[in-house]
PDB file of N, CA and C in Angstrom:
ATOM      1  N   LEU Z   1       6.947   6.768   1.046  1.00  0.00           N
ATOM      2  CA  LEU Z   1       6.416   5.417   0.954  1.00  0.00           C
ATOM      3  C   LEU Z   1       7.587   4.473   0.696  1.00  0.00           C
ATOM      4  N   SER Z   2       7.719   3.487   1.554  1.00  0.00           N
ATOM      5  CA  SER Z   2       8.800   2.515   1.416  1.00  0.00           C
ATOM      6  C   SER Z   2       8.319   1.282   0.659  1.00  0.00           C
ATOM      7  N   GLN Z   3       9.289   0.487   0.198  1.00  0.00           N
ATOM      8  CA  GLN Z   3       8.964  -0.776  -0.452  1.00  0.00           C
ATOM      9  C   GLN Z   3       8.409  -1.736   0.591  1.00  0.00           C
ATOM     10  N   ASN Z   4       7.354  -2.458   0.233  1.00  0.00           N
ATOM     11  CA  ASN Z   4       6.789  -3.430   1.166  1.00  0.00           C
ATOM     12  C   ASN Z   4       7.816  -4.508   1.481  1.00  0.00           C
ATOM     13  N   PHE Z   5       7.682  -5.118   2.671  1.00  0.00           N
ATOM     14  CA  PHE Z   5       8.602  -6.168   3.088  1.00  0.00           C
ATOM     15  C   PHE Z   5       7.799  -7.267   3.764  1.00  0.00           C
ATOM     16  N   PRO Z   6       7.958  -8.530   3.423  1.00  0.00           N
ATOM     17  CA  PRO Z   6       8.809  -9.008   2.333  1.00  0.00           C
ATOM     18  C   PRO Z   6       8.160  -8.777   0.965  1.00  0.00           C
ATOM     19  N   ASN Z   7       8.990  -8.739  -0.030  1.00  0.00           N
ATOM     20  CA  ASN Z   7       8.553  -8.602  -1.417  1.00  0.00           C
ATOM     21  C   ASN Z   7       9.449  -9.515  -2.253  1.00  0.00           C
ATOM     22  N   PRO Z   8       8.943 -10.600  -2.803  1.00  0.00           N
ATOM     23  CA  PRO Z   8       7.545 -10.975  -2.938  1.00  0.00           C
ATOM     24  C   PRO Z   8       6.923 -11.372  -1.598  1.00  0.00           C
ATOM     25  N   SER Z   9       5.612 -11.223  -1.553  1.00  0.00           N
ATOM     26  CA  SER Z   9       4.831 -11.549  -0.369  1.00  0.00           C
ATOM     27  C   SER Z   9       3.982 -12.776  -0.648  1.00  0.00           C
ATOM     28  N   SER Z  10       3.867 -13.637   0.360  1.00  0.00           N
ATOM     29  CA  SER Z  10       3.000 -14.812   0.219  1.00  0.00           C
ATOM     30  C   SER Z  10       1.994 -14.881   1.364  1.00  0.00           C
ATOM     31  N   GLY Z  11       1.915 -13.832   2.133  1.00  0.00           N
ATOM     32  CA  GLY Z  11       0.992 -13.789   3.262  1.00  0.00           C
ATOM     33  C   GLY Z  11       0.824 -12.355   3.699  1.00  0.00           C
ATOM     34  N   ASN Z  12       1.408 -12.020   4.837  1.00  0.00           N
ATOM     35  CA  ASN Z  12       1.373 -10.641   5.312  1.00  0.00           C
ATOM     36  C   ASN Z  12       2.614  -9.899   4.860  1.00  0.00           C
ATOM     37  N   THR Z  13       2.427  -8.647   4.508  1.00  0.00           N
ATOM     38  CA  THR Z  13       3.536  -7.777   4.153  1.00  0.00           C
ATOM     39  C   THR Z  13       3.378  -6.471   4.920  1.00  0.00           C
ATOM     40  N   ILE Z  14       4.479  -5.844   5.241  1.00  0.00           N
ATOM     41  CA  ILE Z  14       4.472  -4.592   5.997  1.00  0.00           C
ATOM     42  C   ILE Z  14       4.781  -3.440   5.044  1.00  0.00           C
ATOM     43  N   ILE Z  15       3.998  -2.375   5.164  1.00  0.00           N
ATOM     44  CA  ILE Z  15       4.224  -1.175   4.360  1.00  0.00           C
ATOM     45  C   ILE Z  15       4.467  -0.004   5.309  1.00  0.00           C
ATOM     46  N   ASN Z  16       5.627   0.615   5.164  1.00  0.00           N
ATOM     47  CA  ASN Z  16       6.014   1.763   5.993  1.00  0.00           C
ATOM     48  C   ASN Z  16       5.930   3.040   5.173  1.00  0.00           C
ATOM     49  N   TYR Z  17       5.594   4.131   5.826  1.00  0.00           N
ATOM     50  CA  TYR Z  17       5.587   5.434   5.163  1.00  0.00           C
ATOM     51  C   TYR Z  17       5.811   6.532   6.192  1.00  0.00           C
ATOM     52  N   THR Z  18       6.317   7.649   5.721  1.00  0.00           N
ATOM     53  CA  THR Z  18       6.602   8.798   6.574  1.00  0.00           C
ATOM     54  C   THR Z  18       5.860  10.005   6.037  1.00  0.00           C
ATOM     55  N   LEU Z  19       5.167  10.700   6.924  1.00  0.00           N
ATOM     56  CA  LEU Z  19       4.424  11.897   6.541  1.00  0.00           C
ATOM     57  C   LEU Z  19       5.179  13.149   6.970  1.00  0.00           C
ATOM     58  N   PRO Z  20       5.329  14.128   6.062  1.00  0.00           N
ATOM     59  CA  PRO Z  20       6.058  15.352   6.387  1.00  0.00           C
ATOM     60  C   PRO Z  20       5.228  16.335   7.226  1.00  0.00           C
ATOM     61  N   SER Z  21       3.922  16.114   7.258  1.00  0.00           N
ATOM     62  CA  SER Z  21       3.018  16.970   8.027  1.00  0.00           C
ATOM     63  C   SER Z  21       1.725  16.202   8.273  1.00  0.00           C
ATOM     64  N   ASN Z  22       0.832  16.772   9.045  1.00  0.00           N
ATOM     65  CA  ASN Z  22      -0.471  16.144   9.262  1.00  0.00           C
ATOM     66  C   ASN Z  22      -1.271  16.187   7.968  1.00  0.00           C
ATOM     67  N   GLY Z  23      -2.096  15.168   7.734  1.00  0.00           N
ATOM     68  CA  GLY Z  23      -2.919  15.203   6.534  1.00  0.00           C
ATOM     69  C   GLY Z  23      -3.707  13.939   6.304  1.00  0.00           C
ATOM     70  N   GLN Z  24      -4.536  13.969   5.262  1.00  0.00           N
ATOM     71  CA  GLN Z  24      -5.387  12.849   4.886  1.00  0.00           C
ATOM     72  C   GLN Z  24      -4.569  11.792   4.139  1.00  0.00           C
ATOM     73  N   VAL Z  25      -4.758  10.525   4.529  1.00  0.00           N
ATOM     74  CA  VAL Z  25      -3.985   9.422   3.953  1.00  0.00           C
ATOM     75  C   VAL Z  25      -4.938   8.335   3.456  1.00  0.00           C
ATOM     76  N   GLN Z  26      -4.684   7.864   2.227  1.00  0.00           N
ATOM     77  CA  GLN Z  26      -5.458   6.768   1.659  1.00  0.00           C
ATOM     78  C   GLN Z  26      -4.525   5.817   0.926  1.00  0.00           C
ATOM     79  N   PHE Z  27      -4.709   4.531   1.150  1.00  0.00           N
ATOM     80  CA  PHE Z  27      -3.928   3.485   0.496  1.00  0.00           C
ATOM     81  C   PHE Z  27      -4.808   2.800  -0.539  1.00  0.00           C
ATOM     82  N   SER Z  28      -4.229   2.467  -1.700  1.00  0.00           N
ATOM     83  CA  SER Z  28      -4.966   1.687  -2.691  1.00  0.00           C
ATOM     84  C   SER Z  28      -4.042   0.669  -3.339  1.00  0.00           C
ATOM     85  N   LEU Z  29      -4.628  -0.458  -3.731  1.00  0.00           N
ATOM     86  CA  LEU Z  29      -3.901  -1.547  -4.379  1.00  0.00           C
ATOM     87  C   LEU Z  29      -4.589  -1.849  -5.695  1.00  0.00           C
ATOM     88  N   ARG Z  30      -3.790  -1.903  -6.779  1.00  0.00           N
ATOM     89  CA  ARG Z  30      -4.340  -2.182  -8.114  1.00  0.00           C
ATOM     90  C   ARG Z  30      -3.585  -3.343  -8.749  1.00  0.00           C
ATOM     91  N   ASN Z  31      -4.302  -4.080  -9.603  1.00  0.00           N
ATOM     92  CA  ASN Z  31      -3.639  -5.151 -10.346  1.00  0.00           C
ATOM     93  C   ASN Z  31      -3.030  -4.569 -11.628  1.00  0.00           C
ATOM     94  N   LEU Z  32      -2.445  -5.426 -12.445  1.00  0.00           N
ATOM     95  CA  LEU Z  32      -1.791  -4.965 -13.682  1.00  0.00           C
ATOM     96  C   LEU Z  32      -2.761  -4.327 -14.674  1.00  0.00           C
ATOM     97  N   LEU Z  33      -4.039  -4.675 -14.568  1.00  0.00           N
ATOM     98  CA  LEU Z  33      -5.045  -4.097 -15.460  1.00  0.00           C
ATOM     99  C   LEU Z  33      -5.552  -2.751 -14.957  1.00  0.00           C
ATOM    100  N   GLY Z  34      -5.060  -2.347 -13.787  1.00  0.00           N
ATOM    101  CA  GLY Z  34      -5.492  -1.074 -13.215  1.00  0.00           C
ATOM    102  C   GLY Z  34      -6.745  -1.177 -12.379  1.00  0.00           C
ATOM    103  N   GLN Z  35      -7.235  -2.400 -12.175  1.00  0.00           N
ATOM    104  CA  GLN Z  35      -8.438  -2.598 -11.372  1.00  0.00           C
ATOM    105  C   GLN Z  35      -8.105  -2.428  -9.885  1.00  0.00           C
ATOM    106  N   GLU Z  36      -8.924  -1.657  -9.192  1.00  0.00           N
ATOM    107  CA  GLU Z  36      -8.727  -1.423  -7.778  1.00  0.00           C
ATOM    108  C   GLU Z  36      -9.100  -2.681  -6.998  1.00  0.00           C
ATOM    109  N   MET Z  37      -8.152  -3.213  -6.253  1.00  0.00           N
ATOM    110  CA  MET Z  37      -8.365  -4.439  -5.492  1.00  0.00           C
ATOM    111  C   MET Z  37      -8.714  -4.148  -4.032  1.00  0.00           C
ATOM    112  N   GLU Z  38      -8.171  -3.065  -3.520  1.00  0.00           N
ATOM    113  CA  GLU Z  38      -8.400  -2.724  -2.117  1.00  0.00           C
ATOM    114  C   GLU Z  38      -8.139  -1.240  -1.911  1.00  0.00           C
ATOM    115  N   VAL Z  39      -8.948  -0.623  -1.051  1.00  0.00           N
ATOM    116  CA  VAL Z  39      -8.758   0.774  -0.669  1.00  0.00           C
ATOM    117  C   VAL Z  39      -8.905   0.862   0.844  1.00  0.00           C
ATOM    118  N   ILE Z  40      -7.947   1.516   1.481  1.00  0.00           N
ATOM    119  CA  ILE Z  40      -8.006   1.740   2.928  1.00  0.00           C
ATOM    120  C   ILE Z  40      -7.882   3.234   3.162  1.00  0.00           C
ATOM    121  N   ASN Z  41      -8.885   3.815   3.769  1.00  0.00           N
ATOM    122  CA  ASN Z  41      -8.848   5.235   4.092  1.00  0.00           C
ATOM    123  C   ASN Z  41      -8.416   5.370   5.547  1.00  0.00           C
ATOM    124  N   PHE Z  42      -7.215   5.895   5.754  1.00  0.00           N
ATOM    125  CA  PHE Z  42      -6.686   6.059   7.106  1.00  0.00           C
ATOM    126  C   PHE Z  42      -7.145   7.366   7.750  1.00  0.00           C
ATOM    127  N   GLY Z  43      -7.786   8.236   6.970  1.00  0.00           N
ATOM    128  CA  GLY Z  43      -8.247   9.512   7.511  1.00  0.00           C
ATOM    129  C   GLY Z  43      -7.083  10.453   7.786  1.00  0.00           C
ATOM    130  N   ASN Z  44      -7.269  11.335   8.747  1.00  0.00           N
ATOM    131  CA  ASN Z  44      -6.240  12.312   9.093  1.00  0.00           C
ATOM    132  C   ASN Z  44      -5.190  11.653   9.990  1.00  0.00           C
ATOM    133  N   GLN Z  45      -3.932  11.716   9.574  1.00  0.00           N
ATOM    134  CA  GLN Z  45      -2.841  11.152  10.366  1.00  0.00           C
ATOM    135  C   GLN Z  45      -1.815  12.230  10.671  1.00  0.00           C
ATOM    136  N   SER Z  46      -1.059  12.003  11.733  1.00  0.00           N
ATOM    137  CA  SER Z  46      -0.083  12.988  12.186  1.00  0.00           C
ATOM    138  C   SER Z  46       1.272  12.812  11.499  1.00  0.00           C
ATOM    139  N   VAL Z  47       2.063  13.853  11.553  1.00  0.00           N
ATOM    140  CA  VAL Z  47       3.419  13.845  11.005  1.00  0.00           C
ATOM    141  C   VAL Z  47       4.217  12.685  11.614  1.00  0.00           C
ATOM    142  N   GLY Z  48       5.146  12.103  10.830  1.00  0.00           N
ATOM    143  CA  GLY Z  48       6.023  11.062  11.357  1.00  0.00           C
ATOM    144  C   GLY Z  48       5.918   9.739  10.632  1.00  0.00           C
ATOM    145  N   ASN Z  49       6.477   8.706  11.276  1.00  0.00           N
ATOM    146  CA  ASN Z  49       6.549   7.363  10.693  1.00  0.00           C
ATOM    147  C   ASN Z  49       5.299   6.554  11.012  1.00  0.00           C
ATOM    148  N   HIS Z  50       4.823   5.822  10.018  1.00  0.00           N
ATOM    149  CA  HIS Z  50       3.643   4.975  10.166  1.00  0.00           C
ATOM    150  C   HIS Z  50       3.891   3.662   9.437  1.00  0.00           C
ATOM    151  N   SER Z  51       3.146   2.625   9.813  1.00  0.00           N
ATOM    152  CA  SER Z  51       3.226   1.349   9.093  1.00  0.00           C
ATOM    153  C   SER Z  51       1.918   0.600   9.290  1.00  0.00           C
ATOM    154  N   PHE Z  52       1.663  -0.324   8.374  1.00  0.00           N
ATOM    155  CA  PHE Z  52       0.511  -1.202   8.516  1.00  0.00           C
ATOM    156  C   PHE Z  52       0.802  -2.523   7.833  1.00  0.00           C
ATOM    157  N   LYS Z  53       0.042  -3.540   8.249  1.00  0.00           N
ATOM    158  CA  LYS Z  53       0.197  -4.889   7.715  1.00  0.00           C
ATOM    159  C   LYS Z  53      -0.901  -5.121   6.695  1.00  0.00           C
ATOM    160  N   LEU Z  54      -0.513  -5.624   5.524  1.00  0.00           N
ATOM    161  CA  LEU Z  54      -1.455  -5.947   4.464  1.00  0.00           C
ATOM    162  C   LEU Z  54      -1.424  -7.450   4.235  1.00  0.00           C
ATOM    163  N   ASN Z  55      -2.588  -8.102   4.296  1.00  0.00           N
ATOM    164  CA  ASN Z  55      -2.684  -9.537   4.052  1.00  0.00           C
ATOM    165  C   ASN Z  55      -2.888  -9.753   2.554  1.00  0.00           C
ATOM    166  N   THR Z  56      -1.928 -10.421   1.924  1.00  0.00           N
ATOM    167  CA  THR Z  56      -1.977 -10.653   0.473  1.00  0.00           C
ATOM    168  C   THR Z  56      -2.462 -12.050   0.114  1.00  0.00           C
ATOM    169  N   GLU Z  57      -2.888 -12.842   1.094  1.00  0.00           N
ATOM    170  CA  GLU Z  57      -3.312 -14.218   0.829  1.00  0.00           C
ATOM    171  C   GLU Z  57      -4.511 -14.297  -0.110  1.00  0.00           C
ATOM    172  N   LYS Z  58      -5.356 -13.284  -0.121  1.00  0.00           N
ATOM    173  CA  LYS Z  58      -6.567 -13.319  -0.955  1.00  0.00           C
ATOM    174  C   LYS Z  58      -6.307 -12.932  -2.409  1.00  0.00           C
ATOM    175  N   TYR Z  59      -5.077 -12.548  -2.728  1.00  0.00           N
ATOM    176  CA  TYR Z  59      -4.748 -12.131  -4.087  1.00  0.00           C
ATOM    177  C   TYR Z  59      -3.999 -13.219  -4.834  1.00  0.00           C
ATOM    178  N   SER Z  60      -4.235 -13.308  -6.126  1.00  0.00           N
ATOM    179  CA  SER Z  60      -3.534 -14.268  -6.978  1.00  0.00           C
ATOM    180  C   SER Z  60      -2.074 -13.875  -7.113  1.00  0.00           C
ATOM    181  N   SER Z  61      -1.246 -14.837  -7.455  1.00  0.00           N
ATOM    182  CA  SER Z  61       0.164 -14.537  -7.725  1.00  0.00           C
ATOM    183  C   SER Z  61       0.259 -13.555  -8.880  1.00  0.00           C
ATOM    184  N   GLY Z  62       1.167 -12.604  -8.767  1.00  0.00           N
ATOM    185  CA  GLY Z  62       1.355 -11.639  -9.833  1.00  0.00           C
ATOM    186  C   GLY Z  62       1.899 -10.320  -9.324  1.00  0.00           C
ATOM    187  N   ILE Z  63       1.877  -9.338 -10.203  1.00  0.00           N
ATOM    188  CA  ILE Z  63       2.399  -8.008  -9.903  1.00  0.00           C
ATOM    189  C   ILE Z  63       1.237  -7.069  -9.605  1.00  0.00           C
ATOM    190  N   TYR Z  64       1.408  -6.276  -8.555  1.00  0.00           N
ATOM    191  CA  TYR Z  64       0.413  -5.296  -8.135  1.00  0.00           C
ATOM    192  C   TYR Z  64       1.112  -3.958  -7.907  1.00  0.00           C
ATOM    193  N   PHE Z  65       0.345  -2.903  -7.943  1.00  0.00           N
ATOM    194  CA  PHE Z  65       0.857  -1.569  -7.654  1.00  0.00           C
ATOM    195  C   PHE Z  65       0.081  -1.001  -6.481  1.00  0.00           C
ATOM    196  N   TYR Z  66       0.815  -0.514  -5.493  1.00  0.00           N
ATOM    197  CA  TYR Z  66       0.150   0.096  -4.347  1.00  0.00           C
ATOM    198  C   TYR Z  66       0.518   1.571  -4.289  1.00  0.00           C
ATOM    199  N   SER Z  67      -0.473   2.376  -3.908  1.00  0.00           N
ATOM    200  CA  SER Z  67      -0.297   3.829  -3.876  1.00  0.00           C
ATOM    201  C   SER Z  67      -0.710   4.370  -2.528  1.00  0.00           C
ATOM    202  N   LEU Z  68      -0.030   5.419  -2.138  1.00  0.00           N
ATOM    203  CA  LEU Z  68      -0.398   6.137  -0.929  1.00  0.00           C
ATOM    204  C   LEU Z  68      -0.687   7.575  -1.340  1.00  0.00           C
ATOM    205  N   LYS Z  69      -1.923   7.989  -1.116  1.00  0.00           N
ATOM    206  CA  LYS Z  69      -2.305   9.377  -1.371  1.00  0.00           C
ATOM    207  C   LYS Z  69      -2.193  10.132  -0.063  1.00  0.00           C
ATOM    208  N   PHE Z  70      -1.510  11.257  -0.117  1.00  0.00           N
ATOM    209  CA  PHE Z  70      -1.349  12.117   1.056  1.00  0.00           C
ATOM    210  C   PHE Z  70      -1.700  13.535   0.626  1.00  0.00           C
ATOM    211  N   ASN Z  71      -2.804  14.039   1.150  1.00  0.00           N
ATOM    212  CA  ASN Z  71      -3.320  15.345   0.735  1.00  0.00           C
ATOM    213  C   ASN Z  71      -3.444  15.364  -0.789  1.00  0.00           C
ATOM    214  N   ASP Z  72      -2.639  16.165  -1.485  1.00  0.00           N
ATOM    215  CA  ASP Z  72      -2.750  16.270  -2.941  1.00  0.00           C
ATOM    216  C   ASP Z  72      -1.661  15.515  -3.692  1.00  0.00           C
ATOM    217  N   SER Z  73      -0.851  14.726  -2.989  1.00  0.00           N
ATOM    218  CA  SER Z  73       0.226  13.997  -3.657  1.00  0.00           C
ATOM    219  C   SER Z  73      -0.022  12.494  -3.578  1.00  0.00           C
ATOM    220  N   GLU Z  74       0.640  11.753  -4.482  1.00  0.00           N
ATOM    221  CA  GLU Z  74       0.485  10.303  -4.523  1.00  0.00           C
ATOM    222  C   GLU Z  74       1.805   9.659  -4.921  1.00  0.00           C
ATOM    223  N   VAL Z  75       2.168   8.578  -4.233  1.00  0.00           N
ATOM    224  CA  VAL Z  75       3.380   7.818  -4.526  1.00  0.00           C
ATOM    225  C   VAL Z  75       2.961   6.372  -4.753  1.00  0.00           C
ATOM    226  N   THR Z  76       3.567   5.724  -5.761  1.00  0.00           N
ATOM    227  CA  THR Z  76       3.207   4.355  -6.120  1.00  0.00           C
ATOM    228  C   THR Z  76       4.446   3.472  -6.133  1.00  0.00           C
ATOM    229  N   LYS Z  77       4.290   2.244  -5.661  1.00  0.00           N
ATOM    230  CA  LYS Z  77       5.355   1.233  -5.668  1.00  0.00           C
ATOM    231  C   LYS Z  77       4.786  -0.068  -6.239  1.00  0.00           C
ATOM    232  N   LYS Z  78       5.697  -0.963  -6.618  1.00  0.00           N
ATOM    233  CA  LYS Z  78       5.311  -2.262  -7.177  1.00  0.00           C
ATOM    234  C   LYS Z  78       5.494  -3.357  -6.113  1.00  0.00           C
ATOM    235  N   MET Z  79       4.548  -4.290  -6.087  1.00  0.00           N
ATOM    236  CA  MET Z  79       4.602  -5.409  -5.153  1.00  0.00           C
ATOM    237  C   MET Z  79       4.346  -6.706  -5.921  1.00  0.00           C
ATOM    238  N   VAL Z  80       5.054  -7.741  -5.548  1.00  0.00           N
ATOM    239  CA  VAL Z  80       4.866  -9.065  -6.149  1.00  0.00           C
ATOM    240  C   VAL Z  80       4.226  -9.981  -5.117  1.00  0.00           C
ATOM    241  N   VAL Z  81       3.160 -10.658  -5.508  1.00  0.00           N
ATOM    242  CA  VAL Z  81       2.518 -11.674  -4.675  1.00  0.00           C
ATOM    243  C   VAL Z  81       2.878 -13.026  -5.255  1.00  0.00           C
ATOM    244  N   SER Z  82       3.395 -13.907  -4.408  1.00  0.00           N
ATOM    245  CA  SER Z  82       3.835 -15.232  -4.835  1.00  0.00           C
ATOM    246  C   SER Z  82       3.198 -16.273  -3.938  1.00  0.00           C
ATOM    247  N   LYS Z  83       2.599 -17.277  -4.528  1.00  0.00           N
ATOM    248  CA  LYS Z  83       1.937 -18.350  -3.751  1.00  0.00           C
ATOM    249  C   LYS Z  83       2.811 -19.580  -3.701  1.00  0.00           C
TER     250      LYS Z  83
END
């Protein structure tokens, strides 16, 4: 899981990730209180590089944590939303 770009984000941000094998992928975004703001279930994806665009316009300015679950593992990064 790579750092989102641009960060801070004020609109759309791109999130890149690489999968070592085929498997189930789920993205989640949480605020500082740990509240789940968004969940995207990508289902089964193939090995290799992937990316998606996340629109952050609906979120207040602040710090968020985004996670990518892949099979039984999870990686988390920090994202800043700035208006």
